[in-house]
Coordinates of C-alpha atoms and ligand atoms in Angstrom, one line a residue:
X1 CA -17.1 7.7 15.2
X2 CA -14.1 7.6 17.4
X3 CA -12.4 3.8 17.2
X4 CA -10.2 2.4 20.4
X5 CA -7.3 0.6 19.8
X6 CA -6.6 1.6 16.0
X7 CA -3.8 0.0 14.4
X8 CA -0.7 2.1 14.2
X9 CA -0.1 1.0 10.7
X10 CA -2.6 -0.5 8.4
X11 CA -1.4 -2.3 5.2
X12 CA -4.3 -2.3 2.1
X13 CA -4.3 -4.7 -0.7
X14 CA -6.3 -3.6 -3.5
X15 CA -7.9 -6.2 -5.0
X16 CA -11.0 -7.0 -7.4
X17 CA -10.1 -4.2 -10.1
X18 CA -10.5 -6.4 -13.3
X19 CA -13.3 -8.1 -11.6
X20 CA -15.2 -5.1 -10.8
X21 CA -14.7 -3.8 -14.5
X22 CA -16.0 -7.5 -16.5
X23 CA -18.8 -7.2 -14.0
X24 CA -19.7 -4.2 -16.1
X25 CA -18.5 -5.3 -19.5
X26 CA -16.1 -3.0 -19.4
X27 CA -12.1 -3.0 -20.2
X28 CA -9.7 -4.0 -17.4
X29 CA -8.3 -0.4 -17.3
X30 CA -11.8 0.7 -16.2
X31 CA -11.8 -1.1 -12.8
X32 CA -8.5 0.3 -12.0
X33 CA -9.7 4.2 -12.8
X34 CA -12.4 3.3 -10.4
X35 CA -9.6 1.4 -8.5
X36 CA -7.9 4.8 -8.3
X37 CA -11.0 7.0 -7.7
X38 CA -11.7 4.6 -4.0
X39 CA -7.9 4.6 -3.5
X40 CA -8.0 8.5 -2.9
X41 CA -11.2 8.7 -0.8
X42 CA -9.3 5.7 1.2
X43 CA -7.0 7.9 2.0
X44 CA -9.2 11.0 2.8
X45 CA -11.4 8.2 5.5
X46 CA -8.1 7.1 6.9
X47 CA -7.1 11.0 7.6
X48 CA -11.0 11.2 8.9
X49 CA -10.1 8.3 11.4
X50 CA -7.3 9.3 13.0
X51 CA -4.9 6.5 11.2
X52 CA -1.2 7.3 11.4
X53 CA 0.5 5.2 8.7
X54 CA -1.7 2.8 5.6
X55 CA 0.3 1.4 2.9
X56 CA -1.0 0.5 -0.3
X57 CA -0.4 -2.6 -2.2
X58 CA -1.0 -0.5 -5.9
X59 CA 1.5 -2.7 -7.9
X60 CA 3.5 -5.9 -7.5
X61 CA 6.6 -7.0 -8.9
X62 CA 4.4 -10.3 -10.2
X63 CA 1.9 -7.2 -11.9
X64 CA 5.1 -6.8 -14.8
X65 CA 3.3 -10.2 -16.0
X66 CA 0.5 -8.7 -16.8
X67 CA -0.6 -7.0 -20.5
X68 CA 1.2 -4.1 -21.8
X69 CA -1.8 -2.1 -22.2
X70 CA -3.0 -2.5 -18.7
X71 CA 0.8 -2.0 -17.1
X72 CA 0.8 1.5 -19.5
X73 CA -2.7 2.1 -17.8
X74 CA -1.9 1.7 -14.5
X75 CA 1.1 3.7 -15.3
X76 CA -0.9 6.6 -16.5
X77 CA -2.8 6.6 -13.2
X78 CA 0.1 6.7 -11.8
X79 CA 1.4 9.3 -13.3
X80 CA -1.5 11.7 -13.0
X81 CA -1.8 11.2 -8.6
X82 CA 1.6 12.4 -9.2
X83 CA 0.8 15.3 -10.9
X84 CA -1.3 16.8 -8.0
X85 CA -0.4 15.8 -5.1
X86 CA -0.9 19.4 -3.7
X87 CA -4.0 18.1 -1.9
X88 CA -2.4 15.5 0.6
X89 CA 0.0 18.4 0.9
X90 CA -3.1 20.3 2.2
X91 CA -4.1 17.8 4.5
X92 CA -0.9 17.3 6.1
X93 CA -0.6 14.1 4.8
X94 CA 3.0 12.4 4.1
X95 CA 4.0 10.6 0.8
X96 CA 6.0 7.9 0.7
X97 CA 7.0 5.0 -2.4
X98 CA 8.2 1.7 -1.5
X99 CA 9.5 -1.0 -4.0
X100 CA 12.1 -1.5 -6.9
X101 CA 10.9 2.0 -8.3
X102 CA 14.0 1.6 -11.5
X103 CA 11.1 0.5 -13.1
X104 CA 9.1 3.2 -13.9
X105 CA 10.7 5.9 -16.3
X106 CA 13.0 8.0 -14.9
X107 CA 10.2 11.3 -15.2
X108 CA 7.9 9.2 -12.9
X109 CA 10.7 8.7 -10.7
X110 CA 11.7 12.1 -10.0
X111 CA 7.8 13.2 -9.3
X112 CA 7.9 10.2 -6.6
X113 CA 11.1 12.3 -5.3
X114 CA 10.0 15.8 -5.9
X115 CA 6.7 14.4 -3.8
X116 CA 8.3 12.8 -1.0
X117 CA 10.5 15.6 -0.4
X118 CA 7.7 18.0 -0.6
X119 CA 5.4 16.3 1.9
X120 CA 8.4 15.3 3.9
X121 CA 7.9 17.5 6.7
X122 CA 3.8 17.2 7.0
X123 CA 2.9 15.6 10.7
X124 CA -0.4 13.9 9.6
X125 CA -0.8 10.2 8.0
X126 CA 2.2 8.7 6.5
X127 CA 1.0 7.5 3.0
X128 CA 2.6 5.0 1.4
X129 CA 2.1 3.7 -2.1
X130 CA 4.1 0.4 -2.8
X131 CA 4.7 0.3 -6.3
X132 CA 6.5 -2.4 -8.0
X133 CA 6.9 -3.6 -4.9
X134 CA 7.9 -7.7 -3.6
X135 CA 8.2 -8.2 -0.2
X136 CA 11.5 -11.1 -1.5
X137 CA 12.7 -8.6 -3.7
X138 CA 12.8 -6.1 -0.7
X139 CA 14.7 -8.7 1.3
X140 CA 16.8 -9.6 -1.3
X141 CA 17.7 -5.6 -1.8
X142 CA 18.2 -5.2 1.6
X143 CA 20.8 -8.0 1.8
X144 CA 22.2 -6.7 -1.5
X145 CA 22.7 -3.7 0.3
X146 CA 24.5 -4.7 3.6
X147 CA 27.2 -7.0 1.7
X148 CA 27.9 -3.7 -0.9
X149 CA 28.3 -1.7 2.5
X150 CA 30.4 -4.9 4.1
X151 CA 28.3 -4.6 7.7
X152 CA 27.1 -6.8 10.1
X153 CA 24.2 -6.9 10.7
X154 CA 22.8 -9.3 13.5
X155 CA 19.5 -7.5 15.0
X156 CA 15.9 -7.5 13.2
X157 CA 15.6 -4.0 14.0
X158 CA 19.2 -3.3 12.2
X159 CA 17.8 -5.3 9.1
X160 CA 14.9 -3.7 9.1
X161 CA 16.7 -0.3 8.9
X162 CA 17.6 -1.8 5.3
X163 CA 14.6 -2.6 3.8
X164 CA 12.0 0.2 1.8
X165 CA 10.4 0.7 5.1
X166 CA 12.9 1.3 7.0
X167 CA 12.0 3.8 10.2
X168 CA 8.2 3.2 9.5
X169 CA 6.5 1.0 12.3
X170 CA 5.6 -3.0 11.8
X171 CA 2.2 -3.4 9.9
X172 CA -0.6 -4.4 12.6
X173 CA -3.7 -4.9 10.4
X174 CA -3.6 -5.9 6.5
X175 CA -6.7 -5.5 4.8
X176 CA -7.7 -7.4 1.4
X177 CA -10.3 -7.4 -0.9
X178 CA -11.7 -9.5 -3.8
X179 CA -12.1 -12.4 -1.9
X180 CA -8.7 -14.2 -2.0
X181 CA -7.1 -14.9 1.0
X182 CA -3.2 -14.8 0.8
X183 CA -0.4 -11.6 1.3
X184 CA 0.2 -12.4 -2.2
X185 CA 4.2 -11.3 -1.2
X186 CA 3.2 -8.1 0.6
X187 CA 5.0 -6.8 3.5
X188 CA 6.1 -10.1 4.3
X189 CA 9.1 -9.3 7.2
X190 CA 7.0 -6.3 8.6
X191 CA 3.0 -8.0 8.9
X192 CA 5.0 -11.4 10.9
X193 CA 2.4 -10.2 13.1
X194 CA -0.2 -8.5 11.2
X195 CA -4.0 -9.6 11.9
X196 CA -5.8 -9.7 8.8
X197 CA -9.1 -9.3 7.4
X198 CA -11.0 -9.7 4.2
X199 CA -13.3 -8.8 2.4
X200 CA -15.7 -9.7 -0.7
X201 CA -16.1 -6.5 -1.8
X202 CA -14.3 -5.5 -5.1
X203 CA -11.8 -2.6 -4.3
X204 CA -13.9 0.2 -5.9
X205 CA -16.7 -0.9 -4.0
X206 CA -14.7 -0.4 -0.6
X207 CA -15.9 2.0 1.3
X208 CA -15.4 3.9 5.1
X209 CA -18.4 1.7 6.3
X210 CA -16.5 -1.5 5.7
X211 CA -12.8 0.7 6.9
X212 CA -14.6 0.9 10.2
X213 CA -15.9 -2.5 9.9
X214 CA -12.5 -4.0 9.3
X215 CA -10.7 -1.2 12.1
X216 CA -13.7 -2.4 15.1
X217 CA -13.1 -6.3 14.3
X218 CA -9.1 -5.7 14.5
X219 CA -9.9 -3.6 17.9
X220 CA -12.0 -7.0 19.2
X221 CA -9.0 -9.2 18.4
X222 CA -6.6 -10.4 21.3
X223 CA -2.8 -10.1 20.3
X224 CA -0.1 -11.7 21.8
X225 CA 2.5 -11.5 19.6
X226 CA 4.1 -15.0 20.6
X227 CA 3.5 -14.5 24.3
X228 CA 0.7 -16.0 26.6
Ligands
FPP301 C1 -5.5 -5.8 -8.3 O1 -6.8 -6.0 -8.8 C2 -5.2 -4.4 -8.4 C3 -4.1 -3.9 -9.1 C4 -3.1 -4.8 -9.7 C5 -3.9 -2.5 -9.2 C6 -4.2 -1.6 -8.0 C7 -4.2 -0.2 -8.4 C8 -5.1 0.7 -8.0 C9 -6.3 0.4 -7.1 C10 -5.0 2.1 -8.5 C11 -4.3 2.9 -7.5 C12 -4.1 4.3 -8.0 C13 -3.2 5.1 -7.5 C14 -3.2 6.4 -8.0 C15 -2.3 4.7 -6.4 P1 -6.9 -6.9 -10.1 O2 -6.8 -6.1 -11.3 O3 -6.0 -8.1 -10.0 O4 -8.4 -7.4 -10.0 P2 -9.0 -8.9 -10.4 O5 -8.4 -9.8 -9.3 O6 -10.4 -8.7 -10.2 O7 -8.5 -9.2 -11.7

């Protein structure tokens, strides 16, 4: 199906892992393997579409509260998209990590760096995986940054040139699942004016149906963006 008006950047928070895996009696680390599994056909749908840029929300500077057994989990799964990312290579597809990435060990580091460098030149959807990632903490780096280089900086667009984002476009539509309905400290200077939708559905239930679903109701909506 071909969708009017898509959003230019699309912002996913992945939500309903641990949910999805009780539901089955099953351990935590479960839901997020099948968290994982949805994540990559996501991406393959969003190619399908015709998205430019989607962001994924895959771990939070708040997660680091969570049991060590599930952080090394999620770590692992990490870890292992890292290892083959040949096939978004394929697909034209761009990689991109946002957060406070320190803290992840230094070999998960360089593949993030070794990936973005190798994708770097790839036309197709912008991927970006926000890992470790606060939207506060990205402010707070941002201003960090401008007082080590002692600028000025006066203009949104300037400040936004400072944060994890910088040169990727505002986020228009943030989709969430699991139910809740907060941003939960994602993207919080770039989705000022983001429309939003949710969704019941536990993230490894999420499917293209409900992508399109969520891309024709942000299609429908009127924006104004402050004005009249
Ligand atoms: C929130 O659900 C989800 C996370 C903290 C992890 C999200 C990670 C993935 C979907 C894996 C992504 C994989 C790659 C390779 C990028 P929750 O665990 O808080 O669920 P709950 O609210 O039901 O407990």
């Amino acid at each position: 199906m071909i969708h009017k008006n898509l959003p230019v950047h699309v912002g996913f928070i992945m939500d309903g892992n641990g949910r999805w895996a009780k539901k089955r009696g099953l351990p935590r680390k479960f839901g997020h393997r099948e968290g994982g599994k949805a994540f990559k056909k996501c991406v393959d749908d969003c190619i399908e579409l015709g998205l430019n840029h989607v962001t994924f929300y895959a771990f939070s500077t708040e997660n680091q509260k969570r049991p060590k057994d599930e952080i090394e989990a999620l770590l692992k799964l990490f870890d292992e998209y890292l290892d083959d990312i040949r096939e978004m290579d394929d697909k034209n597809a761009r990689l991109r990590f946002i957060g406070d990435l320190g803290f992840f060990p230094e070999s998960t580091q360089k593949k993030m760096r070794e990936a973005e460098e190798a994708t770097a030149k790839n036309t197709g959807l912008t991927c970006t995986l926000a890992l470790n990632y606060g939207g506060r903490n990205e402010i707070l780096h941002a201003v960090g940054k401008i007082i080590s280089e002692g600028k000025n900086v006066y203009s949104e667009e300037d400040f936004g040139g400072y944060l994890y984002t910088a040169g990727m476009p505002d986020v228009d539509l943030i989709i969430r699942t699991g139910g809740e309905r907060r941003l939960s400290n994602f993207l919080i200077w770039q989705a000022a004016y983001a429309e939003y939708v949710y969704t019941d559905t536990l993230w490894p239930d999420f499917g293209k149906k409900e992508l399109e679903k969520a891309l024709k109701e942000f299609s429908e909506r009127s924006r104004r963006f402050g004005g009249v």
